[in-house]
mmCIF file of C-alpha atoms and ligand atoms in Angstrom:
data_model
loop_
_atom_site.group_PDB
_atom_site.id
_atom_site.type_symbol
_atom_site.label_atom_id
_atom_site.label_comp_id
_atom_site.label_asym_id
_atom_site.label_seq_id
_atom_site.Cartn_x
_atom_site.Cartn_y
_atom_site.Cartn_z
ATOM 1 C CA MET A 1 -23.444 -6.010 12.391
ATOM 2 C CA SER A 2 -24.420 -4.951 8.895
ATOM 3 C CA ILE A 3 -21.894 -3.473 6.504
ATOM 4 C CA ARG A 4 -23.266 -0.501 4.562
ATOM 5 C CA VAL A 5 -22.784 -1.011 0.850
ATOM 6 C CA GLY A 6 -23.310 1.055 -2.302
ATOM 7 C CA ILE A 7 -23.298 0.159 -5.995
ATOM 8 C CA VAL A 8 -22.623 2.676 -8.745
ATOM 9 C CA GLY A 9 -23.579 1.376 -12.176
ATOM 10 C CA ILE A 10 -26.411 -0.640 -10.669
ATOM 11 C CA SER A 11 -28.570 -0.562 -13.805
ATOM 12 C CA GLY A 12 -25.889 -2.361 -15.836
ATOM 13 C CA PHE A 13 -25.185 -6.051 -16.135
ATOM 14 C CA GLY A 14 -22.286 -6.093 -13.673
ATOM 15 C CA GLY A 15 -24.054 -3.775 -11.223
ATOM 16 C CA GLY A 16 -27.300 -5.727 -11.504
ATOM 17 C CA GLU A 17 -25.513 -8.965 -10.657
ATOM 18 C CA ALA A 18 -23.843 -7.250 -7.711
ATOM 19 C CA LEU A 19 -27.326 -6.170 -6.580
ATOM 20 C CA ARG A 20 -28.580 -9.773 -6.780
ATOM 21 C CA LEU A 21 -25.676 -11.079 -4.709
ATOM 22 C CA ILE A 22 -25.729 -8.266 -2.152
ATOM 23 C CA ALA A 23 -29.494 -8.602 -1.683
ATOM 24 C CA ASN A 24 -28.847 -12.157 -0.439
ATOM 25 C CA HIS A 25 -25.683 -11.393 1.534
ATOM 26 C CA PRO A 26 -26.051 -11.899 5.289
ATOM 27 C CA SER A 27 -23.698 -9.045 6.295
ATOM 28 C CA PHE A 28 -24.075 -6.485 3.501
ATOM 29 C CA GLU A 29 -26.909 -3.945 3.499
ATOM 30 C CA LEU A 30 -27.460 -2.058 0.248
ATOM 31 C CA VAL A 31 -28.021 1.582 1.220
ATOM 32 C CA TYR A 32 -26.914 3.442 -1.916
ATOM 33 C CA ALA A 33 -27.506 2.885 -5.624
ATOM 34 C CA ALA A 34 -26.214 5.244 -8.306
ATOM 35 C CA GLY A 35 -25.982 5.680 -12.037
ATOM 36 C CA ASP A 36 -26.393 8.165 -14.824
ATOM 37 C CA SER A 37 -29.431 7.842 -17.112
ATOM 38 C CA SER A 38 -31.218 5.569 -14.613
ATOM 39 C CA ALA A 39 -31.005 8.172 -11.810
ATOM 40 C CA GLY A 40 -34.389 8.943 -10.279
ATOM 41 C CA SER A 41 -35.880 5.492 -10.811
ATOM 42 C CA ARG A 42 -36.669 3.139 -7.950
ATOM 43 C CA LEU A 43 -34.938 -0.218 -7.950
ATOM 44 C CA MET A 44 -38.368 -1.805 -8.419
ATOM 45 C CA ASP A 45 -38.797 0.077 -11.709
ATOM 46 C CA ARG A 46 -35.491 -1.292 -13.024
ATOM 47 C CA PHE A 47 -35.593 -4.705 -11.386
ATOM 48 C CA PRO A 48 -39.240 -5.731 -10.853
ATOM 49 C CA GLY A 49 -38.099 -8.874 -9.007
ATOM 50 C CA VAL A 50 -35.898 -7.115 -6.465
ATOM 51 C CA PRO A 51 -36.476 -8.292 -2.851
ATOM 52 C CA ALA A 52 -39.158 -6.330 -0.965
ATOM 53 C CA LYS A 53 -36.662 -4.638 1.381
ATOM 54 C CA LEU A 54 -35.063 -2.861 -1.630
ATOM 55 C CA THR A 55 -38.017 -1.959 -3.842
ATOM 56 C CA GLU A 56 -38.164 1.729 -2.832
ATOM 57 C CA LEU A 57 -34.433 2.490 -2.944
ATOM 58 C CA VAL A 58 -34.013 5.267 -5.514
ATOM 59 C CA ILE A 59 -31.045 5.335 -7.899
ATOM 60 C CA GLN A 60 -29.058 8.538 -7.311
ATOM 61 C CA LYS A 61 -27.166 10.595 -9.860
ATOM 62 C CA TRP A 62 -23.565 9.427 -9.342
ATOM 63 C CA ASN A 63 -21.618 12.054 -7.455
ATOM 64 C CA PRO A 64 -18.531 10.834 -5.614
ATOM 65 C CA ASP A 65 -18.415 14.078 -3.600
ATOM 66 C CA SER A 66 -21.731 13.485 -1.863
ATOM 67 C CA LEU A 67 -21.975 9.897 -0.749
ATOM 68 C CA PRO A 68 -23.942 8.719 2.256
ATOM 69 C CA GLU A 69 -22.138 6.917 5.104
ATOM 70 C CA LEU A 70 -20.763 3.817 3.385
ATOM 71 C CA ASP A 71 -18.390 1.019 4.304
ATOM 72 C CA VAL A 72 -17.964 -0.463 0.828
ATOM 73 C CA LEU A 73 -18.616 0.899 -2.669
ATOM 74 C CA PHE A 74 -18.844 -1.396 -5.686
ATOM 75 C CA ALA A 75 -18.071 0.541 -8.885
ATOM 76 C CA SER A 76 -19.379 -1.012 -12.076
ATOM 77 C CA LEU A 77 -18.823 1.850 -14.500
ATOM 78 C CA PRO A 78 -17.603 1.685 -18.084
ATOM 79 C CA THR A 79 -13.837 1.336 -18.217
ATOM 80 C CA GLY A 80 -12.446 4.867 -18.475
ATOM 81 C CA ALA A 81 -15.281 6.368 -16.405
ATOM 82 C CA SER A 82 -14.159 5.433 -12.911
ATOM 83 C CA ALA A 83 -10.557 6.580 -12.386
ATOM 84 C CA ASP A 84 -11.204 10.303 -11.849
ATOM 85 C CA ALA A 85 -14.434 9.837 -9.939
ATOM 86 C CA LEU A 86 -13.165 7.138 -7.571
ATOM 87 C CA ALA A 87 -10.093 9.225 -6.735
ATOM 88 C CA ARG A 88 -12.518 11.636 -5.036
ATOM 89 C CA VAL A 89 -14.076 9.035 -2.735
ATOM 90 C CA SER A 90 -13.010 9.235 0.916
ATOM 91 C CA GLU A 91 -10.356 6.743 2.057
ATOM 92 C CA ARG A 92 -12.834 5.697 4.752
ATOM 93 C CA VAL A 93 -14.917 3.983 2.049
ATOM 94 C CA LYS A 94 -13.495 0.705 0.792
ATOM 95 C CA ILE A 95 -13.846 0.313 -2.989
ATOM 96 C CA VAL A 96 -14.002 -2.695 -5.290
ATOM 97 C CA ASP A 97 -13.737 -1.521 -8.901
ATOM 98 C CA ILE A 98 -15.334 -4.023 -11.295
ATOM 99 C CA GLY A 99 -14.252 -1.981 -14.329
ATOM 100 C CA GLY A 100 -10.826 -1.895 -15.884
ATOM 101 C CA ASP A 101 -9.378 1.440 -14.707
ATOM 102 C CA HIS A 102 -7.331 0.263 -11.708
ATOM 103 C CA ARG A 103 -5.860 -3.106 -12.599
ATOM 104 C CA TYR A 104 -2.163 -2.948 -11.719
ATOM 105 C CA ALA A 105 -2.619 0.728 -10.840
ATOM 106 C CA ASP A 106 -0.635 2.254 -7.961
ATOM 107 C CA GLY A 107 -2.466 2.086 -4.655
ATOM 108 C CA TRP A 108 -4.827 -0.655 -5.809
ATOM 109 C CA ALA A 109 -4.538 -4.365 -4.978
ATOM 110 C CA TYR A 110 -5.097 -6.654 -7.968
ATOM 111 C CA GLY A 111 -8.043 -8.743 -6.827
ATOM 112 C CA LEU A 112 -7.310 -12.209 -8.176
ATOM 113 C CA ALA A 113 -8.876 -13.590 -5.038
ATOM 114 C CA ASP A 114 -8.428 -17.323 -5.565
ATOM 115 C CA ILE A 115 -4.703 -16.894 -6.105
ATOM 116 C CA TRP A 116 -3.588 -14.037 -3.852
ATOM 117 C CA PRO A 117 -6.233 -13.678 -1.101
ATOM 118 C CA ALA A 118 -3.686 -12.580 1.505
ATOM 119 C CA GLN A 119 -2.771 -9.556 -0.604
ATOM 120 C CA ILE A 120 -6.399 -8.432 -0.717
ATOM 121 C CA GLU A 121 -7.401 -8.893 2.929
ATOM 122 C CA ARG A 122 -7.908 -5.566 4.728
ATOM 123 C CA GLN A 123 -7.005 -3.461 1.665
ATOM 124 C CA ASN A 124 -9.309 -0.554 0.944
ATOM 125 C CA ARG A 125 -8.847 -0.260 -2.840
ATOM 126 C CA VAL A 126 -9.210 -3.441 -4.900
ATOM 127 C CA ALA A 127 -9.314 -3.753 -8.692
ATOM 128 C CA ASN A 128 -11.361 -6.732 -9.806
ATOM 129 C CA PRO A 129 -9.728 -8.715 -12.634
ATOM 130 C CA GLY A 130 -11.309 -8.629 -16.089
ATOM 131 C CA CYS A 131 -13.576 -11.464 -17.171
ATOM 132 C CA PHE A 132 -11.151 -13.133 -19.629
ATOM 133 C CA PRO A 133 -8.272 -12.844 -17.146
ATOM 134 C CA ALA A 134 -10.421 -14.505 -14.456
ATOM 135 C CA ALA A 135 -11.144 -17.487 -16.716
ATOM 136 C CA SER A 136 -7.652 -17.785 -18.197
ATOM 137 C CA LEU A 137 -5.413 -17.057 -15.223
ATOM 138 C CA THR A 138 -7.297 -19.412 -12.924
ATOM 139 C CA ALA A 139 -6.515 -22.253 -15.332
ATOM 140 C CA LEU A 140 -2.924 -21.154 -15.991
ATOM 141 C CA ALA A 141 -1.768 -20.293 -12.458
ATOM 142 C CA PRO A 142 -1.006 -23.833 -11.189
ATOM 143 C CA LEU A 143 0.907 -24.657 -14.382
ATOM 144 C CA LEU A 144 2.973 -21.465 -14.250
ATOM 145 C CA ALA A 145 3.653 -21.680 -10.516
ATOM 146 C CA ASN A 146 4.921 -25.260 -10.982
ATOM 147 C CA LYS A 147 6.851 -24.500 -14.197
ATOM 148 C CA LEU A 148 4.860 -27.099 -16.141
ATOM 149 C CA ILE A 149 4.501 -24.764 -19.143
ATOM 150 C CA GLN A 150 6.604 -22.080 -20.808
ATOM 151 C CA PRO A 151 5.284 -18.578 -20.058
ATOM 152 C CA GLY A 152 6.441 -17.039 -23.347
ATOM 153 C CA ASN A 153 4.163 -18.557 -25.975
ATOM 154 C CA ILE A 154 0.685 -19.019 -24.522
ATOM 155 C CA VAL A 155 -2.314 -18.833 -26.885
ATOM 156 C CA ILE A 156 -5.723 -18.113 -25.346
ATOM 157 C CA ASP A 157 -8.788 -18.831 -27.464
ATOM 158 C CA ALA A 158 -11.730 -17.490 -25.462
ATOM 159 C CA LYS A 159 -15.488 -17.450 -26.010
ATOM 160 C CA THR A 160 -17.878 -15.172 -24.170
ATOM 161 C CA GLY A 161 -21.620 -14.714 -23.823
ATOM 162 C CA ILE A 162 -23.142 -11.464 -25.073
ATOM 163 C CA SER A 163 -23.653 -9.960 -21.591
ATOM 164 C CA GLY A 164 -19.864 -9.542 -21.539
ATOM 165 C CA ALA A 165 -20.387 -6.483 -23.716
ATOM 166 C CA GLY A 166 -22.616 -4.758 -21.127
ATOM 167 C CA ARG A 167 -26.106 -3.263 -21.492
ATOM 168 C CA GLY A 168 -24.660 -0.050 -22.816
ATOM 169 C CA GLY A 169 -22.684 -1.983 -25.424
ATOM 170 C CA GLU A 170 -22.975 -1.227 -29.092
ATOM 171 C CA SER A 171 -26.207 -2.023 -30.930
ATOM 172 C CA LYS A 172 -24.361 -4.619 -33.010
ATOM 173 C CA PHE A 173 -24.950 -6.977 -30.090
ATOM 174 C CA GLY A 174 -28.747 -7.032 -30.614
ATOM 175 C CA TYR A 175 -30.616 -10.335 -30.956
ATOM 176 C CA ALA A 176 -30.701 -10.331 -34.745
ATOM 177 C CA GLU A 177 -26.951 -9.772 -34.999
ATOM 178 C CA SER A 178 -25.978 -12.174 -32.221
ATOM 179 C CA ASN A 179 -28.354 -15.119 -32.552
ATOM 180 C CA GLU A 180 -26.969 -17.985 -34.709
ATOM 181 C CA ASN A 181 -23.755 -16.020 -35.094
ATOM 182 C CA LEU A 182 -20.154 -16.468 -33.966
ATOM 183 C CA ALA A 183 -17.649 -13.643 -34.256
ATOM 184 C CA PRO A 184 -14.004 -13.164 -33.245
ATOM 185 C CA TYR A 185 -12.948 -9.714 -32.050
ATOM 186 C CA GLY A 186 -10.130 -7.822 -30.387
ATOM 187 C CA LEU A 187 -7.492 -9.647 -32.441
ATOM 188 C CA LEU A 188 -3.863 -8.906 -31.504
ATOM 189 C CA GLU A 189 -4.797 -6.102 -29.110
ATOM 190 C CA HIS A 190 -7.598 -7.159 -26.779
ATOM 191 C CA VAL A 191 -7.879 -4.810 -23.801
ATOM 192 C CA HIS A 192 -7.166 -7.629 -21.339
ATOM 193 C CA LEU A 193 -3.809 -8.633 -22.866
ATOM 194 C CA PRO A 194 -1.595 -6.403 -20.662
ATOM 195 C CA GLU A 195 -3.302 -7.558 -17.474
ATOM 196 C CA ILE A 196 -2.970 -11.236 -18.400
ATOM 197 C CA ALA A 197 0.668 -10.802 -19.476
ATOM 198 C CA LYS A 198 1.604 -9.030 -16.224
ATOM 199 C CA THR A 199 0.003 -11.762 -14.159
ATOM 200 C CA ILE A 200 1.684 -14.550 -16.151
ATOM 201 C CA GLU A 201 5.006 -12.835 -15.505
ATOM 202 C CA ARG A 202 4.200 -12.420 -11.820
ATOM 203 C CA LEU A 203 3.293 -16.112 -11.514
ATOM 204 C CA SER A 204 6.175 -17.528 -13.554
ATOM 205 C CA GLY A 205 9.004 -15.039 -13.217
ATOM 206 C CA GLY A 206 9.459 -15.281 -17.007
ATOM 207 C CA SER A 207 8.448 -13.147 -19.985
ATOM 208 C CA ALA A 208 4.967 -13.461 -21.506
ATOM 209 C CA ALA A 209 6.070 -11.738 -24.706
ATOM 210 C CA GLY A 210 4.398 -14.201 -27.101
ATOM 211 C CA LEU A 211 0.970 -14.099 -25.467
ATOM 212 C CA VAL A 212 -2.046 -14.280 -27.820
ATOM 213 C CA LEU A 213 -5.686 -13.686 -26.818
ATOM 214 C CA THR A 214 -8.483 -14.003 -29.343
ATOM 215 C CA ALA A 215 -11.987 -13.403 -27.993
ATOM 216 C CA HIS A 216 -15.155 -14.727 -29.640
ATOM 217 C CA LEU A 217 -18.717 -13.639 -29.080
ATOM 218 C CA VAL A 218 -21.150 -16.564 -28.937
ATOM 219 C CA PRO A 219 -24.942 -16.449 -28.828
ATOM 220 C CA MET A 220 -25.493 -17.189 -25.153
ATOM 221 C CA THR A 221 -26.323 -14.779 -22.362
ATOM 222 C CA ARG A 222 -23.571 -15.620 -19.867
ATOM 223 C CA GLY A 223 -20.395 -17.627 -19.640
ATOM 224 C CA ILE A 224 -16.765 -17.709 -20.706
ATOM 225 C CA LEU A 225 -14.753 -20.686 -21.866
ATOM 226 C CA ALA A 226 -11.027 -20.089 -22.331
ATOM 227 C CA THR A 227 -9.204 -22.865 -24.175
ATOM 228 C CA ILE A 228 -5.495 -22.198 -23.754
ATOM 229 C CA TYR A 229 -2.674 -23.753 -25.773
ATOM 230 C CA CYS A 230 0.708 -23.956 -24.049
ATOM 231 C CA ARG A 231 4.122 -25.530 -24.595
ATOM 232 C CA GLY A 232 5.334 -28.002 -21.949
ATOM 233 C CA HIS A 233 6.169 -31.652 -21.400
ATOM 234 C CA ALA A 234 3.839 -32.329 -18.460
ATOM 235 C CA THR A 235 1.246 -35.098 -18.576
ATOM 236 C CA THR A 236 -2.460 -34.513 -18.044
ATOM 237 C CA GLY A 237 -2.125 -36.187 -14.645
ATOM 238 C CA GLN A 238 0.685 -33.868 -13.569
ATOM 239 C CA CYS A 239 -1.326 -30.786 -14.561
ATOM 240 C CA VAL A 240 -4.442 -31.982 -12.738
ATOM 241 C CA GLU A 241 -2.463 -32.909 -9.649
ATOM 242 C CA ALA A 242 -0.678 -29.531 -9.623
ATOM 243 C CA ALA A 243 -4.022 -27.729 -9.876
ATOM 244 C CA ARG A 244 -5.659 -29.857 -7.143
ATOM 245 C CA ASP A 245 -2.741 -29.085 -4.873
ATOM 246 C CA PHE A 246 -2.665 -25.370 -5.792
ATOM 247 C CA TYR A 247 -6.410 -24.949 -5.106
ATOM 248 C CA ALA A 248 -6.664 -27.444 -2.222
ATOM 249 C CA ARG A 249 -7.928 -24.855 0.235
ATOM 250 C CA ARG A 250 -9.729 -22.590 -2.239
ATOM 251 C CA GLY A 251 -13.520 -22.960 -2.244
ATOM 252 C CA PHE A 252 -14.405 -21.467 -5.602
ATOM 253 C CA VAL A 253 -12.129 -23.326 -8.022
ATOM 254 C CA ARG A 254 -13.134 -26.821 -9.102
ATOM 255 C CA VAL A 255 -10.477 -28.919 -10.828
ATOM 256 C CA VAL A 256 -12.336 -31.381 -13.032
ATOM 257 C CA ASP A 257 -11.323 -34.312 -15.224
ATOM 258 C CA ALA A 258 -13.788 -33.664 -18.064
ATOM 259 C CA PRO A 259 -13.603 -30.528 -20.252
ATOM 260 C CA PRO A 260 -15.646 -27.873 -18.423
ATOM 261 C CA GLN A 261 -18.857 -26.318 -19.740
ATOM 262 C CA THR A 262 -20.092 -22.744 -19.300
ATOM 263 C CA LYS A 263 -23.449 -23.791 -17.822
ATOM 264 C CA TRP A 264 -21.714 -25.383 -14.859
ATOM 265 C CA ALA A 265 -20.841 -21.905 -13.549
ATOM 266 C CA THR A 266 -23.954 -19.896 -14.481
ATOM 267 C CA GLY A 267 -25.075 -17.609 -11.659
ATOM 268 C CA SER A 268 -22.200 -18.627 -9.388
ATOM 269 C CA ASN A 269 -18.750 -17.441 -8.356
ATOM 270 C CA LEU A 270 -17.229 -20.781 -9.352
ATOM 271 C CA ALA A 271 -14.394 -21.358 -11.792
ATOM 272 C CA PHE A 272 -13.873 -24.761 -13.378
ATOM 273 C CA VAL A 273 -10.453 -25.734 -14.687
ATOM 274 C CA SER A 274 -9.323 -28.809 -16.577
ATOM 275 C CA TYR A 275 -6.288 -30.003 -18.540
ATOM 276 C CA ALA A 276 -5.306 -32.242 -21.453
ATOM 277 C CA ALA A 277 -1.618 -32.734 -22.252
ATOM 278 C CA ASP A 278 0.534 -34.728 -24.648
ATOM 279 C CA PRO A 279 4.235 -34.634 -23.672
ATOM 280 C CA LYS A 280 5.223 -36.161 -27.034
ATOM 281 C CA ARG A 281 3.760 -33.120 -28.801
ATOM 282 C CA ASN A 282 5.115 -30.658 -26.218
ATOM 283 C CA LEU A 283 1.491 -29.596 -25.765
ATOM 284 C CA VAL A 284 -0.593 -28.670 -22.736
ATOM 285 C CA ILE A 285 -4.196 -27.527 -23.150
ATOM 286 C CA ALA A 286 -5.634 -25.690 -20.141
ATOM 287 C CA MET A 287 -9.337 -24.884 -19.949
ATOM 288 C CA GLY A 288 -11.076 -22.376 -17.703
ATOM 289 C CA VAL A 289 -14.796 -21.682 -17.351
ATOM 290 C CA VAL A 290 -16.472 -18.859 -15.423
ATOM 291 C CA ASP A 291 -19.712 -16.910 -15.526
ATOM 292 C CA ASN A 292 -18.546 -13.541 -16.906
ATOM 293 C CA LEU A 293 -20.919 -11.805 -14.474
ATOM 294 C CA GLY A 294 -19.981 -14.128 -11.574
ATOM 295 C CA LYS A 295 -16.283 -14.913 -11.195
ATOM 296 C CA GLY A 296 -15.806 -12.586 -14.201
ATOM 297 C CA ALA A 297 -17.329 -9.578 -12.399
ATOM 298 C CA ALA A 298 -19.796 -9.319 -9.493
ATOM 299 C CA GLY A 299 -19.161 -12.676 -7.784
ATOM 300 C CA HIS A 300 -15.431 -12.001 -7.709
ATOM 301 C CA ALA A 301 -16.169 -8.457 -6.481
ATOM 302 C CA VAL A 302 -18.233 -9.739 -3.552
ATOM 303 C CA GLN A 303 -15.472 -12.255 -2.744
ATOM 304 C CA ASN A 304 -12.994 -9.357 -2.736
ATOM 305 C CA ALA A 305 -15.318 -7.255 -0.581
ATOM 306 C CA ASN A 306 -15.596 -10.119 1.900
ATOM 307 C CA LEU A 307 -11.808 -10.299 2.076
ATOM 308 C CA ILE A 308 -11.359 -6.574 2.639
ATOM 309 C CA CYS A 309 -14.068 -6.568 5.317
ATOM 310 C CA GLY A 310 -12.502 -9.491 7.200
ATOM 311 C CA LEU A 311 -15.433 -11.839 6.460
ATOM 312 C CA PRO A 312 -15.070 -15.450 5.309
ATOM 313 C CA GLU A 313 -14.554 -15.043 1.560
ATOM 314 C CA THR A 314 -17.461 -17.376 0.739
ATOM 315 C CA THR A 315 -20.047 -15.283 2.618
ATOM 316 C CA GLY A 316 -23.149 -14.806 0.472
ATOM 317 C CA LEU A 317 -21.615 -16.723 -2.430
ATOM 318 C CA GLU A 318 -22.387 -20.310 -1.599
ATOM 319 C CA GLY A 319 -25.555 -20.724 -3.668
ATOM 320 C CA ALA A 320 -25.549 -23.429 -6.357
ATOM 321 C CA PRO A 321 -25.337 -22.396 -10.028
ATOM 322 C CA ILE A 322 -28.475 -22.162 -12.164
ATOM 323 C CA TRP A 323 -29.090 -25.284 -14.193
ATOM 324 C CA PRO A 324 -30.178 -25.937 -16.903
HETATM 325 N N1 NDP B 1 -20.352 -7.407 -18.482
HETATM 326 C C1 NDP B 1 -19.351 -8.175 -18.044
HETATM 327 O O1 NDP B 1 -19.367 -9.412 -18.203
HETATM 328 C C2 NDP B 1 -18.173 -7.573 -17.357
HETATM 329 C C3 NDP B 1 -18.004 -6.223 -17.227
HETATM 330 N N2 NDP B 1 -16.890 -5.728 -16.614
HETATM 331 C C4 NDP B 1 -16.679 -4.300 -16.493
HETATM 332 O O2 NDP B 1 -17.629 -3.770 -15.580
HETATM 333 C C5 NDP B 1 -17.981 -2.441 -15.945
HETATM 334 C C6 NDP B 1 -19.478 -2.358 -16.159
HETATM 335 O O3 NDP B 1 -19.834 -3.237 -17.217
HETATM 336 P P1 NDP B 1 -21.322 -3.647 -17.553
HETATM 337 O O4 NDP B 1 -22.115 -3.760 -16.334
HETATM 338 O O5 NDP B 1 -21.218 -4.787 -18.458
HETATM 339 O O6 NDP B 1 -21.788 -2.347 -18.356
HETATM 340 P P2 NDP B 1 -23.252 -1.805 -18.642
HETATM 341 O O7 NDP B 1 -23.178 -1.041 -19.900
HETATM 342 O O8 NDP B 1 -24.221 -2.941 -18.542
HETATM 343 O O9 NDP B 1 -23.519 -0.825 -17.416
HETATM 344 C C7 NDP B 1 -22.830 0.382 -17.269
HETATM 345 C C8 NDP B 1 -23.352 1.083 -16.039
HETATM 346 O O10 NDP B 1 -22.579 2.252 -15.856
HETATM 347 C C9 NDP B 1 -23.445 3.336 -15.613
HETATM 348 N N3 NDP B 1 -22.817 4.545 -16.107
HETATM 349 C C10 NDP B 1 -22.300 4.790 -17.337
HETATM 350 N N4 NDP B 1 -21.746 6.011 -17.403
HETATM 351 C C11 NDP B 1 -21.935 6.561 -16.167
HETATM 352 C C12 NDP B 1 -21.603 7.809 -15.581
HETATM 353 N N5 NDP B 1 -20.965 8.766 -16.269
HETATM 354 N N6 NDP B 1 -21.960 8.038 -14.295
HETATM 355 C C13 NDP B 1 -22.603 7.099 -13.590
HETATM 356 N N7 NDP B 1 -22.956 5.897 -14.079
HETATM 357 C C14 NDP B 1 -22.618 5.644 -15.351
HETATM 358 C C15 NDP B 1 -24.722 3.016 -16.336
HETATM 359 O O11 NDP B 1 -25.739 3.723 -15.678
HETATM 360 P P3 NDP B 1 -27.107 4.306 -16.342
HETATM 361 O O12 NDP B 1 -27.838 3.131 -16.930
HETATM 362 O O13 NDP B 1 -27.783 4.885 -15.166
HETATM 363 O O14 NDP B 1 -26.697 5.330 -17.362
HETATM 364 C C16 NDP B 1 -24.787 1.512 -16.120
HETATM 365 O O15 NDP B 1 -25.396 1.241 -14.879
HETATM 366 C C17 NDP B 1 -17.183 -2.139 -17.220
HETATM 367 O O16 NDP B 1 -15.990 -1.500 -16.865
HETATM 368 C C18 NDP B 1 -16.907 -3.530 -17.782
HETATM 369 O O17 NDP B 1 -15.828 -3.517 -18.632
HETATM 370 C C19 NDP B 1 -15.955 -6.543 -16.057
HETATM 371 C C20 NDP B 1 -16.088 -7.886 -16.146
HETATM 372 C C21 NDP B 1 -17.192 -8.511 -16.839
HETATM 373 C C1 X2W B 2 -18.293 -9.320 -25.166
HETATM 374 C C2 X2W B 2 -17.389 -8.169 -24.883
HETATM 375 O O1 X2W B 2 -17.309 -7.202 -25.618
HETATM 376 N N1 X2W B 2 -16.656 -8.268 -23.786
HETATM 377 C C3 X2W B 2 -15.780 -7.235 -23.402
HETATM 378 C C4 X2W B 2 -15.390 -7.488 -22.003
HETATM 379 C C5 X2W B 2 -14.412 -6.476 -21.600
HETATM 380 C C6 X2W B 2 -14.532 -6.034 -20.239
HETATM 381 O O2 X2W B 2 -15.447 -6.310 -19.505
HETATM 382 O O3 X2W B 2 -13.474 -5.300 -19.949
HETATM 383 P P1 X2W B 2 -13.058 -4.639 -18.605
HETATM 384 O O4 X2W B 2 -13.553 -5.508 -17.514
HETATM 385 O O5 X2W B 2 -11.594 -4.656 -18.720
HETATM 386 O O6 X2W B 2 -13.626 -3.306 -18.600
HETATM 387 C C7 X2W B 2 -14.546 -7.227 -24.301
HETATM 388 O O7 X2W B 2 -14.073 -8.281 -24.675
HETATM 389 O O8 X2W B 2 -14.020 -6.120 -24.553
#
């Protein structure tokens, strides 16, 4: 039986990746595409390589009051643009919000699917985690759950590809400004800090008051590497063993011995985590890699949609990453 799916924000980077994944999903049928300035164009005009079955689907002007019969709606709207509109969508339609409006919001499950799948299954409103939280929390969760690090003084140094800023991002992310350039941003007050802090507290039971997140923009299209400095007396072996145990039955998280690289995850819903620790220095370094559009956005969203539809969470997500 096919599950009728819609994507609003389909012309954007997150929506476009959701389109790619849904087009190859064995149970999802894309029946509705929506946006703002792209409304009126056929998918073929926006995505010349779209599979033949979807070429003629026309992008509709987004109107949450007049949706076709849908089972699942993926919302990939700018943060701030989805809360009011999604509140008007019928409860009969399950929603996965890829944007930031509903994380830790009342009535919405927080969709950190590799860590709390049981709390997502059969829900009908799921907020996808942000891209930096997906990379960082996946690496931190086994350490926090096993009390191998202190929760109160974690420093996240994260690098992201330019697509993290979205298609509608500011013009300062053009080729000339981004190529051969490396820039920190969001110092002291990155938008993902509250979400990461809340989750650290949920995982550890302690305060995350000293949390630091510094994001850097690097000249690559996709990928996030979070290098995370923590205080704790665990050895590298203890961290790796805790993570292997924590993720033993989770298909999308690979615990690796070597420091992970962004290309390992490109085009996939995988997360790679790794650890290096020196008990003498009271130092644990956790590393997390994701594709910002995969586990950081659309891949995670499809995983969440599988969970809320009662499908195996890996459905449609088992393809290998793109390499090189
Ligand atoms: N890029 C990434 O790596 C990640 C992004 N996210 C989040 O996902 C969301 C989407 O990001 P991203 O895809 O990068 O952004 P883009 O700028 O690439 O795309 C934004 C999309 O939203 C649509 N849109 C904007 N305003 C409206 C509106 N008023 N009504 C209907 N559609 C509208 C645009 O449609 P149109 O072109 O038709 O105007 C476009 O399709 C954001 O909340 C972002 O923070 C989360 C994790 C990672
Ligand atoms: C490169 C770049 O600018 N990345 C964005 C990603 C934020 C994002 O996607 O935020 P939400 O998912 O919470 O909306 C940033 O760091 O602000």
